[in-house]
Amino acid sequence: MRKDKIRVAIWGFGAMGSGMARMILNKKGFEIVGVCDQYEKIVGKSIFELLKIKANQNEVTISSDIESMLEQEKPELVLLATDSFTASAFPKIKLLIEHRCNVISTAEEMAFPFASEPELSNEMNRMAKEYGVTVLGTGVNPGMMMDLLAINLTGIMSDVEEFHISRVNSLSPFGKTVMEEQGVGFSITEFEEKMKRHEIAGHVGFKESTHMIAASLGSKISSFEQSMSPIVTEVDRKSPFGFAKKGDVCGVDMRCVATMENSIPIHMHHPQQIEPGLAGVSTKDEIIIKGTPEVHMTITPEIDGGIGTIAICVNMIPHVINARPGLKTMIDLPVPRAIMGDVRQYLEEE
Amino acid sequence: MRKDKIRVAIWGFGAMGSGMARMILNKKGFEIVGVCDQYEKIVGKSIFELLKIKANQNEVTISSDIESMLEQEKPELVLLATDSFTASAFPKIKLLIEHRCNVISTAEEMAFPFASEPELSNEMNRMAKEYGVTVLGTGVNPGMMMDLLAINLTGIMSDVEEFHISRVNSLSPFGKTVMEEQGVGFSITEFEEKMKRHEIAGHVGFKESTHMIAASLGSKISSFEQSMSPIVTEVDRKSPFGFAKKGDVCGVDMRCVATMENSIPIHMHHPQQIEPGLAGVSTKDEIIIKGTPEVHMTITPEIDGGIGTIAICVNMIPHVINARPGLKTMIDLPVPRAIMGDVRQYLEEE
């Protein structure tokens, strides 16, 4: 086992970035060497104070100057938890590559960036190879529940005919921002106006998940359509940060149908709402794959999106360090797994 | 995409080997260049005749002389479907490595050969590297349902506390040999006598699955216990090749408890019987992982063991060809996936 710890930095100290810091500080073999964020109220503060935990390694204070941090601390890997879209993450990833850092990005589009940004993807791949580092986008969805897990299940199939993948989750654990982005509490009219103005985020990831599935099966997506509609509640629903009264919107229902060039269709359904139980809705992740043999998988309740994303980003760190240089996706790397014990045991010795 | 097809040979033309031939002949980009088996009744016969399908590539007749076949046909990869145990598969794997063939073995112990045969494993690894080929053992179980899939699910977990993995399957689709190996139709006394004489095969794989899970989580198995007991039927049960009358044995119930050095326990339960529905038993694959977050996955009905093993062996062919030389297990390679379209699309271009 190698002697020096994995020097990790975190860029973006919101719910995801701070959750990753907390997870890493609970594991052995890591050293957090820097954390960057632009939010004034936390710049200059100790991450241990912000996380309300006892320091168990060198002090780290939030910096707003990424370049100085990279130059001084030379992290081996940076967890980038700042964006949803590849175009906005790209300049940051470029900077990190130029500083010879491996990168794991939470940006949803980065889970399969070839889907929406093939040119930027080729550029990231070229640069990563030039500088000898690996770049990966991942998360619970896209990244696992509606794509990688389905791909894994096709491994025991001799023929695949059709995918039906759904994720029914609760928005109740989430905060104010998510409530607004998902339209919780709006009237139907307000929701529809905001939807027209593209102010309802919904789920970003169907395109990435379907393209990842197609690529893993040696094909491409030839047609793709997605739709968004309000989930209207028939009872008053209240969550810690959201409220929707009877007749108003308690979440967003999203669907997509994509078809591969080999004619295999992928159907996805992802309704997200506060307090689904009040409407008798059971949360779950479900993957049905028609073919030989037919697969019918259910995970109940659904995998928590917050913890799941934090965990998979951290758990992929050794895989990313072990990988050959370049831009990778989850289908290029070994099966993800939880880091238990010292993370350095997961590193290849070569 | 490379021009020449993947030249595959199959050693062992029983239910698994012949099923793999059938699957490969349905895919593009493969060429079956040889099939070996010792069974007199099929030696010299055409595989197309035996499979009762129309020839869609060069004729292949069953040979009983593996060395001549390897020398003449120079397969790039050999599917070895002859054994359950590493020790008996080892001389065959050695021969294949010396002929510079990549190998995929269905031997249950080969799914994680380090568990029972660490010395032979090191020797296979050394030889495979010397000759520049890759050796993999896989199958539906061990290889996927009770190990790799559970490992994949830990990827979204920040902490793992306990595994409870069960596979409840039907033996009804299987033939005479399996009925005898699993004790179907015996009286309780007969079963117990045969069990003492180690004539009830039961499931070979708990050791491999638990060791694979431990290795994937950076640990080792420190204690391992397994037990076998007869499943006694309360109604007459009849399957195409088996019959158990009320009060007799209709299958085998196997359990194991293993503990990792990091104290995480793995509980496994694998009851196999004919016509489970007659006793109100629903077949399924189930993985419960306690920790953060808790995961509760069910696949209903269970993944068919025959088709599943055939499919995963064939589906792993491109991953094995792409891999660096050495002895690999499922946790070293990218996530398995179904081969759709031309298999050569799955090969890395390098």
XYZ file of C-alpha atoms in Angstrom:
700
model
C 0.000 0.000 0.000
C 1.400 3.391 -0.938
C 2.502 5.643 1.914
C 1.271 9.079 0.933
C -2.401 9.909 1.329
C -4.632 10.866 -1.584
C -4.582 14.673 -1.683
C -8.116 15.775 -2.533
C -9.523 19.262 -3.059
C -13.179 20.222 -3.294
C -14.443 22.996 -5.554
C -17.933 24.029 -4.523
C -18.934 23.668 -0.870
C -22.729 23.461 -1.190
C -24.810 20.484 -0.076
C -22.853 18.081 -2.319
C -19.329 19.427 -1.778
C -19.706 19.721 1.993
C -21.268 16.238 2.147
C -18.270 14.842 0.284
C -15.909 16.581 2.714
C -17.768 15.009 5.638
C -17.610 11.547 4.035
C -13.908 11.863 3.182
C -13.045 12.982 6.719
C -14.678 9.743 7.942
C -12.428 7.604 5.731
C -8.777 6.675 6.005
C -6.021 7.443 3.514
C -7.370 10.797 2.302
C -6.146 14.312 3.049
C -8.358 17.258 2.132
C -5.828 19.855 0.988
C -8.106 22.627 -0.179
C -11.699 23.767 -0.539
C -12.836 26.563 -2.842
C -16.141 28.395 -2.938
C -17.253 31.891 -3.949
C -19.974 32.276 -1.312
C -18.817 35.249 0.798
C -20.334 34.045 4.033
C -18.104 30.965 4.150
C -14.864 32.218 2.531
C -12.055 32.196 5.103
C -13.903 29.863 7.474
C -12.641 26.506 8.697
C -14.312 23.508 7.072
C -14.383 21.795 10.467
C -16.317 24.692 11.952
C -18.721 24.760 9.015
C -19.235 20.977 9.214
C -19.454 21.153 13.006
C -16.972 18.301 13.439
C -13.683 17.961 15.279
C -10.582 18.462 13.132
C -8.858 15.137 12.403
C -6.328 16.451 9.874
C -4.611 19.745 8.963
C -6.833 22.820 9.042
C -8.486 23.799 5.760
C -10.152 27.156 5.266
C -12.478 27.977 2.394
C -10.594 29.850 -0.322
C -12.094 31.899 -3.121
C -8.897 31.731 -5.172
C -8.779 28.398 -6.971
C -5.530 29.042 -8.849
C -3.477 29.834 -5.749
C -4.923 26.799 -4.002
C -4.037 24.509 -6.920
C -0.530 25.921 -7.155
C 0.169 25.733 -3.444
C -1.511 22.446 -2.586
C -1.148 20.444 -5.794
C -4.157 18.147 -5.201
C -4.065 14.766 -6.911
C -7.809 14.915 -7.499
C -10.458 17.623 -7.400
C -14.138 17.001 -6.710
C -15.951 19.616 -8.777
C -19.438 20.273 -7.386
C -20.433 23.526 -8.986
C -22.467 23.043 -12.171
C -25.199 21.078 -13.938
C -24.061 21.667 -17.500
C -20.868 20.708 -19.302
C -20.468 24.096 -20.990
C -20.288 25.911 -17.662
C -18.100 23.241 -16.019
C -15.716 23.118 -18.987
C -13.486 26.157 -18.188
C -13.093 24.867 -14.619
C -12.241 21.356 -15.788
C -9.742 22.813 -18.265
C -8.014 24.731 -15.471
C -7.866 21.604 -13.304
C -6.429 19.489 -16.114
C -3.768 22.127 -16.762
C -2.807 21.816 -13.101
C -2.485 18.037 -13.615
C -5.435 17.223 -11.354
C -7.718 14.248 -11.840
C -11.329 15.475 -11.819
C -14.683 14.068 -10.698
C -17.571 16.335 -11.649
C -21.136 16.245 -10.302
C -22.472 18.148 -13.331
C -25.352 16.038 -14.617
C -24.362 16.526 -18.244
C -20.818 15.376 -17.450
C -22.169 11.870 -16.652
C -22.155 11.372 -20.418
C -20.906 14.631 -21.933
C -20.737 13.183 -25.454
C -24.558 13.392 -25.526
C -24.856 17.185 -25.466
C -21.303 18.455 -25.974
C -19.350 16.151 -28.271
C -16.781 18.818 -29.182
C -16.047 19.852 -25.611
C -15.877 16.143 -24.728
C -13.260 15.466 -27.382
C -11.313 18.483 -26.182
C -11.431 17.323 -22.535
C -10.345 13.847 -23.607
C -7.446 15.220 -25.645
C -6.288 17.533 -22.869
C -6.622 14.899 -20.128
C -4.429 12.549 -22.149
C -1.915 15.308 -22.810
C -1.591 16.106 -19.104
C -1.846 12.481 -17.961
C -5.000 12.807 -15.847
C -8.486 11.282 -15.802
C -11.809 13.161 -15.874
C -15.109 11.537 -14.851
C -18.660 12.802 -14.375
C -20.905 10.843 -12.044
C -23.765 11.017 -9.567
C -26.699 8.951 -8.425
C -28.767 9.990 -11.436
C -27.484 10.306 -14.089
C -24.558 8.031 -13.254
C -26.158 5.027 -11.597
C -29.857 4.478 -10.917
C -31.285 5.059 -14.399
C -28.267 4.019 -16.467
C -25.257 2.140 -15.042
C -27.375 -0.244 -12.972
C -29.549 -1.072 -15.989
C -26.407 -1.618 -18.071
C -25.004 -3.950 -15.404
C -28.229 -5.985 -15.475
C -28.010 -6.453 -19.258
C -24.777 -8.339 -18.567
C -26.775 -11.507 -17.832
C -28.949 -11.097 -20.954
C -28.402 -12.738 -24.328
C -30.805 -10.341 -26.023
C -32.216 -6.928 -25.094
C -35.493 -5.650 -26.546
C -36.740 -2.745 -24.477
C -35.919 -0.677 -21.365
C -38.482 0.697 -18.909
C -36.698 2.605 -16.179
C -38.393 4.646 -13.516
C -37.345 6.513 -10.448
C -40.074 7.707 -8.107
C -38.560 9.850 -5.402
C -39.474 12.216 -2.645
C -38.383 15.855 -2.700
C -39.179 16.243 1.002
C -35.546 16.146 2.243
C -34.518 19.004 -0.066
C -34.255 22.730 0.631
C -35.786 25.967 -0.643
C -33.842 26.106 -3.921
C -34.957 22.670 -5.023
C -38.579 23.508 -4.093
C -38.469 26.498 -6.453
C -36.603 24.702 -9.233
C -39.145 21.865 -9.155
C -42.190 24.150 -8.885
C -43.363 22.970 -5.473
C -46.188 25.199 -4.152
C -46.969 26.968 -7.427
C -50.453 27.098 -8.901
C -50.864 25.200 -12.149
C -50.892 28.483 -14.095
C -47.738 29.769 -12.400
C -46.023 26.429 -13.060
C -46.936 26.491 -16.729
C -45.690 30.045 -17.173
C -42.418 29.229 -15.447
C -42.071 26.088 -17.525
C -42.414 28.153 -20.714
C -39.676 30.465 -19.444
C -37.505 27.372 -18.676
C -37.501 28.236 -14.994
C -38.541 24.752 -13.888
C -35.340 22.691 -13.822
C -36.931 19.279 -13.562
C -34.497 16.420 -14.013
C -31.342 16.986 -16.063
C -30.083 13.584 -17.168
C -32.426 11.629 -19.450
C -30.296 12.526 -22.447
C -27.096 11.467 -20.667
C -28.600 8.223 -19.308
C -30.090 7.133 -22.614
C -26.898 7.946 -24.532
C -24.834 6.045 -21.964
C -27.071 2.982 -22.295
C -26.920 3.158 -26.083
C -23.128 3.520 -26.095
C -22.740 0.592 -23.714
C -24.762 -1.568 -26.114
C -22.635 -0.555 -29.094
C -25.251 1.800 -30.520
C -26.335 5.451 -30.621
C -29.540 7.315 -29.843
C -31.394 8.113 -33.053
C -34.481 9.769 -31.580
C -35.106 11.408 -28.230
C -38.158 13.124 -26.779
C -38.829 14.251 -23.250
C -41.779 15.899 -21.559
C -42.418 17.685 -18.290
C -45.719 18.171 -16.478
C -46.817 19.362 -13.039
C -47.830 16.870 -10.353
C -51.007 18.363 -8.893
C -51.852 17.332 -5.348
C -55.313 16.296 -4.186
C -54.440 16.921 -0.536
C -52.421 19.596 1.245
C -48.773 18.495 1.454
C -46.125 19.937 3.722
C -42.417 19.110 3.859
C -39.693 20.862 5.914
C -39.033 23.375 3.128
C -42.073 23.042 0.877
C -45.831 23.415 0.955
C -48.391 22.646 -1.739
C -52.054 23.107 -1.028
C -54.747 20.930 -2.585
C -54.996 21.752 -6.308
C -51.468 23.218 -6.492
C -48.219 21.732 -7.735
C -46.254 19.404 -5.444
C -43.575 18.374 -7.942
C -42.590 17.589 -11.505
C -43.313 14.533 -13.598
C -40.810 13.842 -16.362
C -40.868 11.207 -19.062
C -38.752 10.373 -22.053
C -38.707 7.949 -24.931
C -35.459 7.425 -26.775
C -34.713 4.943 -29.516
C -31.341 3.506 -30.403
C -30.113 3.076 -33.959
C -30.561 -0.665 -33.406
C -34.288 0.081 -32.730
C -34.192 -0.729 -28.997
C -36.433 1.782 -27.182
C -35.696 3.242 -23.759
C -38.628 4.554 -21.736
C -37.869 6.649 -18.688
C -40.208 8.043 -16.053
C -39.072 10.208 -13.165
C -41.764 11.866 -11.023
C -40.389 13.952 -8.142
C -42.698 15.372 -5.457
C -42.871 16.274 -1.788
C -44.601 13.803 0.548
C -45.517 11.166 -2.075
C -46.860 8.929 0.692
C -49.806 11.326 1.232
C -51.034 10.395 -2.256
C -50.366 6.704 -1.734
C -47.310 6.845 -4.002
C -44.472 4.468 -3.021
C -41.015 5.693 -3.853
C -38.727 3.300 -5.724
C -36.119 2.729 -8.389
C -37.387 0.279 -10.971
C -35.664 -1.268 -13.981
C -37.576 -3.540 -16.325
C -35.664 -4.882 -19.308
C -37.528 -6.947 -21.869
C -35.463 -9.522 -23.677
C -33.848 -12.856 -22.778
C -34.232 -13.314 -19.858
C -36.607 -10.532 -18.841
C -35.345 -8.575 -15.834
C -37.640 -6.941 -13.291
C -35.705 -5.114 -10.584
C -37.064 -2.900 -7.823
C -35.306 -0.953 -5.102
C -37.639 0.267 -2.356
C -37.513 2.956 -1.211
C -35.558 4.816 -3.898
C -31.869 5.487 -3.272
C -31.570 8.894 -1.612
C -30.330 11.327 -4.250
C -28.226 13.457 -1.913
C -26.353 10.748 -0.029
C -26.123 8.652 -3.177
C -24.415 11.384 -5.209
C -22.016 12.259 -2.418
C -21.111 8.589 -1.956
C -20.624 7.663 -5.596
C -18.390 10.693 -6.251
C -16.127 9.836 -3.324
C -16.251 6.088 -3.998
C -15.059 6.615 -7.575
C -11.870 8.432 -6.489
C -9.593 5.345 -6.502
C -11.064 4.096 -9.800
C -10.321 7.500 -11.373
C -6.749 7.517 -10.055
C -6.230 3.940 -11.310
C -7.653 4.667 -14.780
C -5.630 5.409 -17.877
C -5.639 9.141 -18.747
C -8.557 10.650 -20.654
C -12.210 11.584 -20.309
C -14.036 8.537 -18.934
C -17.634 7.661 -18.185
C -19.021 5.120 -15.730
C -19.110 2.433 -18.419
C -15.338 2.632 -18.922
C -14.358 1.974 -15.311
C -14.661 -1.042 -12.990
C -17.891 -1.537 -11.055
C -18.269 1.135 -8.351
C -17.998 0.025 -4.719
C -18.040 1.553 -1.246
C -14.750 2.641 0.243
C -14.375 0.879 3.587
C -11.094 0.934 5.467
C -8.114 2.729 3.978
C -8.777 4.053 0.470
C -5.159 3.359 -0.501
C -5.976 -0.362 -0.505
C -8.082 0.383 -3.594
C -5.160 1.818 -5.547
C -3.383 -0.352 -8.069
C 0.279 -0.790 -7.331
C 2.163 -0.077 -10.500
C -13.771 -0.900 -35.913
C -11.263 -3.678 -36.498
C -11.756 -5.827 -39.601
C -11.041 -9.363 -38.437
C -13.656 -11.174 -36.397
C -13.048 -12.404 -32.847
C -11.909 -16.030 -33.220
C -13.539 -17.947 -30.369
C -13.225 -21.613 -29.426
C -15.393 -23.503 -26.943
C -14.032 -26.271 -24.719
C -16.904 -28.309 -23.293
C -20.106 -28.614 -25.334
C -22.618 -29.396 -22.564
C -25.603 -27.235 -21.710
C -23.397 -24.169 -21.074
C -20.921 -24.573 -23.942
C -23.580 -25.329 -26.532
C -25.722 -22.451 -25.253
C -22.760 -20.103 -25.694
C -22.251 -21.377 -29.253
C -25.899 -20.680 -30.026
C -25.675 -17.170 -28.570
C -22.419 -16.364 -30.402
C -23.837 -17.574 -33.726
C -26.659 -15.054 -33.223
C -24.213 -12.166 -32.835
C -22.078 -10.299 -35.355
C -18.294 -10.034 -35.379
C -17.532 -13.489 -33.941
C -16.227 -16.598 -35.677
C -16.379 -19.922 -33.841
C -13.148 -21.589 -34.945
C -13.221 -24.749 -32.860
C -15.214 -26.784 -30.348
C -13.735 -29.529 -28.170
C -15.506 -32.158 -26.130
C -14.688 -35.704 -25.015
C -18.239 -37.080 -25.249
C -18.008 -39.835 -27.908
C -21.544 -39.429 -29.206
C -20.871 -35.883 -30.420
C -17.186 -36.027 -31.464
C -16.905 -35.512 -35.238
C -20.392 -34.039 -35.548
C -21.218 -30.594 -36.918
C -22.136 -28.021 -34.291
C -24.887 -26.746 -36.586
C -26.443 -30.214 -36.725
C -26.180 -30.603 -32.966
C -27.685 -27.159 -32.378
C -30.287 -27.783 -35.100
C -29.592 -24.426 -36.721
C -28.598 -23.389 -40.226
C -24.870 -22.811 -40.716
C -24.084 -19.088 -40.963
C -20.278 -19.378 -40.858
C -17.593 -21.976 -41.694
C -18.374 -25.547 -40.601
C -17.109 -26.580 -37.168
C -17.047 -30.197 -36.061
C -16.546 -31.318 -32.478
C -12.936 -32.314 -31.891
C -11.598 -34.393 -29.023
C -8.048 -33.146 -29.576
C -7.689 -29.738 -27.963
C -3.993 -29.273 -28.776
C -4.385 -29.793 -32.524
C -7.358 -27.485 -32.548
C -5.438 -24.736 -30.707
C -2.428 -25.107 -33.012
C -4.455 -25.124 -36.200
C -7.089 -22.532 -35.393
C -5.259 -20.184 -33.036
C -8.366 -18.873 -31.235
C -8.084 -15.424 -29.675
C -10.278 -16.523 -26.767
C -11.478 -19.854 -25.402
C -14.688 -20.328 -23.424
C -13.891 -23.115 -20.964
C -17.088 -24.825 -19.780
C -15.852 -28.054 -18.258
C -15.296 -27.799 -14.494
C -16.588 -26.461 -11.184
C -13.274 -26.356 -9.325
C -10.095 -24.377 -10.005
C -7.792 -27.338 -9.358
C -9.385 -29.376 -12.150
C -9.655 -26.407 -14.518
C -6.053 -25.319 -13.877
C -4.192 -27.700 -16.270
C -6.624 -26.749 -19.037
C -6.207 -23.023 -18.362
C -2.415 -23.483 -18.326
C -2.531 -25.149 -21.734
C -4.695 -22.343 -23.113
C -2.412 -19.639 -21.747
C 0.613 -21.365 -23.301
C -1.219 -21.190 -26.620
C -1.665 -17.443 -26.061
C -5.445 -17.691 -25.722
C -7.539 -15.412 -23.529
C -9.748 -17.567 -21.300
C -13.225 -17.252 -19.790
C -14.018 -20.111 -17.405
C -17.436 -21.135 -16.056
C -15.849 -22.990 -13.105
C -17.602 -21.617 -10.027
C -14.376 -21.432 -8.034
C -12.735 -19.454 -10.842
C -15.158 -16.557 -10.173
C -12.792 -15.684 -7.331
C -10.036 -18.306 -7.368
C -7.996 -16.506 -4.691
C -10.576 -17.725 -2.139
C -9.783 -21.449 -2.392
C -6.621 -21.652 -4.491
C -4.358 -18.668 -3.841
C -1.235 -20.418 -5.136
C -2.799 -21.584 -8.378
C -4.267 -18.091 -8.746
C -0.864 -16.452 -8.438
C 0.528 -18.944 -10.927
C -2.267 -18.240 -13.433
C -1.748 -14.509 -12.982
C 2.015 -14.815 -13.542
C 1.611 -17.021 -16.610
C -1.134 -14.874 -18.141
C 1.090 -11.807 -17.843
C 4.053 -13.699 -19.301
C 2.035 -14.774 -22.356
C 0.130 -11.495 -22.645
C -3.386 -12.880 -22.180
C -6.270 -12.378 -19.762
C -8.041 -15.060 -17.722
C -11.480 -14.513 -16.148
C -13.940 -16.739 -14.295
C -17.588 -15.709 -14.340
C -21.182 -16.913 -14.330
C -24.550 -15.839 -13.022
C -23.725 -17.073 -9.518
C -20.983 -16.753 -8.411
C -20.111 -13.894 -10.753
C -23.135 -11.625 -10.607
C -26.332 -12.166 -8.608
C -24.868 -12.731 -5.131
C -21.672 -10.702 -5.482
C -21.002 -8.248 -8.326
C -24.505 -6.753 -8.224
C -24.260 -6.230 -4.451
C -20.831 -4.636 -4.913
C -22.225 -2.311 -7.575
C -25.007 -1.232 -5.191
C -22.492 -0.319 -2.463
C -21.182 2.288 -4.928
C -23.926 4.691 -3.816
C -23.288 4.051 -0.107
C -21.122 6.126 2.217
C -21.046 3.346 4.812
C -21.733 -0.400 4.695
C -22.733 -2.356 7.806
C -24.186 -5.701 6.772
C -25.095 -7.761 3.698
C -28.134 -10.040 3.407
C -28.158 -11.657 -0.003
C -30.560 -14.364 -1.085
C -31.317 -16.181 -4.270
C -34.465 -18.307 -4.337
C -34.590 -20.219 -7.575
C -36.406 -23.021 -9.290
C -34.618 -26.182 -10.355
C -37.504 -27.161 -12.636
C -35.782 -26.200 -15.917
C -32.765 -28.420 -15.197
C -32.035 -31.982 -16.301
C -31.392 -35.373 -14.702
C -27.835 -34.610 -13.537
C -28.841 -31.524 -11.612
C -31.757 -33.415 -10.017
C -29.323 -35.981 -8.638
C -26.660 -33.468 -7.599
C -29.278 -31.475 -5.684
C -30.968 -34.510 -4.120
C -34.371 -34.062 -5.770
C -36.601 -37.102 -5.154
C -34.513 -38.644 -2.382
C -35.967 -39.578 0.988
C -34.637 -37.535 3.880
C -32.481 -40.477 5.005
C -31.035 -41.016 1.520
C -30.306 -37.306 1.245
C -28.520 -37.216 4.573
C -26.390 -40.236 3.708
C -25.446 -38.742 0.373
C -24.698 -35.425 2.017
C -22.265 -37.173 4.416
C -20.549 -38.757 1.414
C -20.373 -35.269 -0.243
C -22.566 -36.495 -3.089
C -24.968 -33.565 -2.859
C -23.325 -30.746 -4.792
C -25.539 -27.951 -3.569
C -24.311 -24.503 -4.524
C -20.587 -23.965 -5.120
C -19.904 -20.272 -4.760
C -20.568 -18.791 -1.319
C -16.863 -18.768 -0.572
C -16.077 -17.082 -3.898
C -18.900 -14.526 -3.582
C -18.050 -13.534 -0.019
C -14.339 -13.249 -0.765
C -15.096 -11.142 -3.839
C -17.276 -8.775 -1.811
C -14.616 -8.503 0.898
C -11.852 -7.827 -1.631
C -13.946 -5.176 -3.353
C -14.366 -3.392 -0.018
C -10.632 -3.472 0.697
C -10.893 -6.287 3.246
C -10.608 -10.061 3.642
C -12.871 -12.812 4.985
C -11.832 -13.726 8.520
C -14.531 -16.310 9.278
C -16.735 -18.401 7.017
C -19.365 -21.030 7.766
C -21.856 -22.646 5.445
C -24.595 -25.194 5.952
C -26.715 -27.423 3.739
C -30.089 -28.973 4.508
C -32.776 -30.768 2.528
C -35.930 -28.938 1.438
C -38.732 -31.389 2.272
C -41.926 -30.996 0.296
C -45.410 -31.069 1.799
C -47.038 -31.799 -1.554
C -46.051 -33.999 -4.485
C -43.914 -31.975 -6.908
C -43.158 -32.865 -10.505
C -40.872 -31.073 -12.947
C -39.843 -32.219 -16.455
C -36.856 -34.175 -15.079
C -37.600 -34.437 -11.364
C -40.192 -35.821 -9.007
C -40.436 -35.516 -5.229
C -43.361 -37.039 -3.412
C -44.824 -35.535 -0.250
C -42.320 -35.998 2.596
C -39.322 -36.412 0.275
C -36.623 -33.968 -0.760
C -37.380 -31.434 -3.522
C -34.135 -29.474 -3.303
C -31.309 -28.075 -1.210
C -31.279 -25.145 1.157
C -27.885 -23.504 1.655
C -26.876 -20.723 4.000
C -23.639 -19.030 4.908
C -22.364 -16.403 7.284
C -19.007 -14.827 6.583
C -17.358 -11.964 8.397
C -14.787 -9.580 6.996
C -11.693 -8.463 8.875
C -13.395 -5.075 9.164
C -16.268 -6.862 11.022
C -18.864 -6.446 8.276
C -20.955 -9.648 8.113
C -22.299 -11.206 4.921
C -25.339 -13.470 5.209
C -26.244 -15.598 2.213
C -29.242 -17.831 1.644
C -29.745 -19.888 -1.489
C -32.607 -22.429 -1.494
C -32.950 -24.364 -4.763
C -35.951 -26.613 -5.416
C -38.255 -27.896 -8.124
C -41.665 -26.255 -8.486
C -41.293 -23.737 -5.651
C -44.680 -22.248 -6.587
C -46.451 -25.392 -5.324
C -45.278 -24.485 -1.818
C -46.167 -20.827 -2.247
C -42.479 -19.880 -2.579
C -41.786 -16.944 -4.924
C -38.459 -17.086 -6.689
C -36.294 -13.985 -6.529
C -32.866 -12.448 -6.198
C -32.703 -10.177 -3.185
C -29.938 -7.902 -1.914
C -30.349 -6.005 1.328
C -27.414 -3.890 2.438
C -27.602 -2.159 5.786
C -25.645 1.049 6.051
C -26.002 4.583 4.664
C -28.316 4.616 2.808
C -29.910 1.204 3.319
C -30.475 -0.637 0.022
C -33.309 -3.077 -0.529
C -33.254 -4.601 -4.002
C -35.420 -7.372 -5.404
C -35.439 -9.030 -8.805
C -38.557 -11.133 -9.442
C -38.498 -13.803 -10.644
C -34.860 -14.769 -10.132
C -32.487 -14.458 -13.099
C -32.462 -17.812 -14.895
C -29.195 -19.534 -14.006
C -28.686 -21.247 -17.348
C -29.341 -18.340 -19.702
C -27.668 -15.950 -17.269
C -24.397 -17.880 -17.177
C -24.321 -18.366 -20.934
C -24.983 -14.662 -21.482
C -22.488 -13.259 -19.004
C -19.665 -15.484 -20.305
C -20.246 -14.352 -23.883
C -20.894 -10.728 -22.895
C -17.558 -10.544 -21.072
C -15.551 -11.525 -24.178
C -14.773 -7.958 -25.339
C -13.966 -6.819 -21.772
C -11.484 -9.709 -21.458
C -9.849 -8.893 -24.784
C -9.612 -5.194 -23.820
C -8.137 -5.915 -20.372
C -4.474 -5.758 -19.461
C -2.906 -9.237 -19.215
C -3.281 -11.290 -16.026
C -5.833 -13.200 -13.979
C -8.837 -10.922 -13.491
C -12.101 -11.134 -11.576
C -15.372 -9.341 -12.226
C -14.381 -6.505 -9.886
C -11.355 -5.623 -12.015
C -13.227 -5.109 -15.273
C -15.788 -2.547 -16.471
C -19.466 -3.154 -15.757
C -20.781 -6.089 -17.806
C -23.275 -5.350 -20.568
C -25.185 -7.168 -23.285
C -23.562 -7.472 -26.676
C -25.971 -6.033 -29.227
C -24.908 -5.396 -32.798
C -21.342 -6.134 -33.853
C -19.148 -7.210 -30.935
C -16.145 -5.484 -32.520
C -17.722 -2.138 -31.575
C -16.964 -3.098 -27.968
C -13.233 -3.475 -28.594
C -10.906 -0.646 -27.659
C -8.963 0.690 -30.587
C -5.368 0.786 -29.551
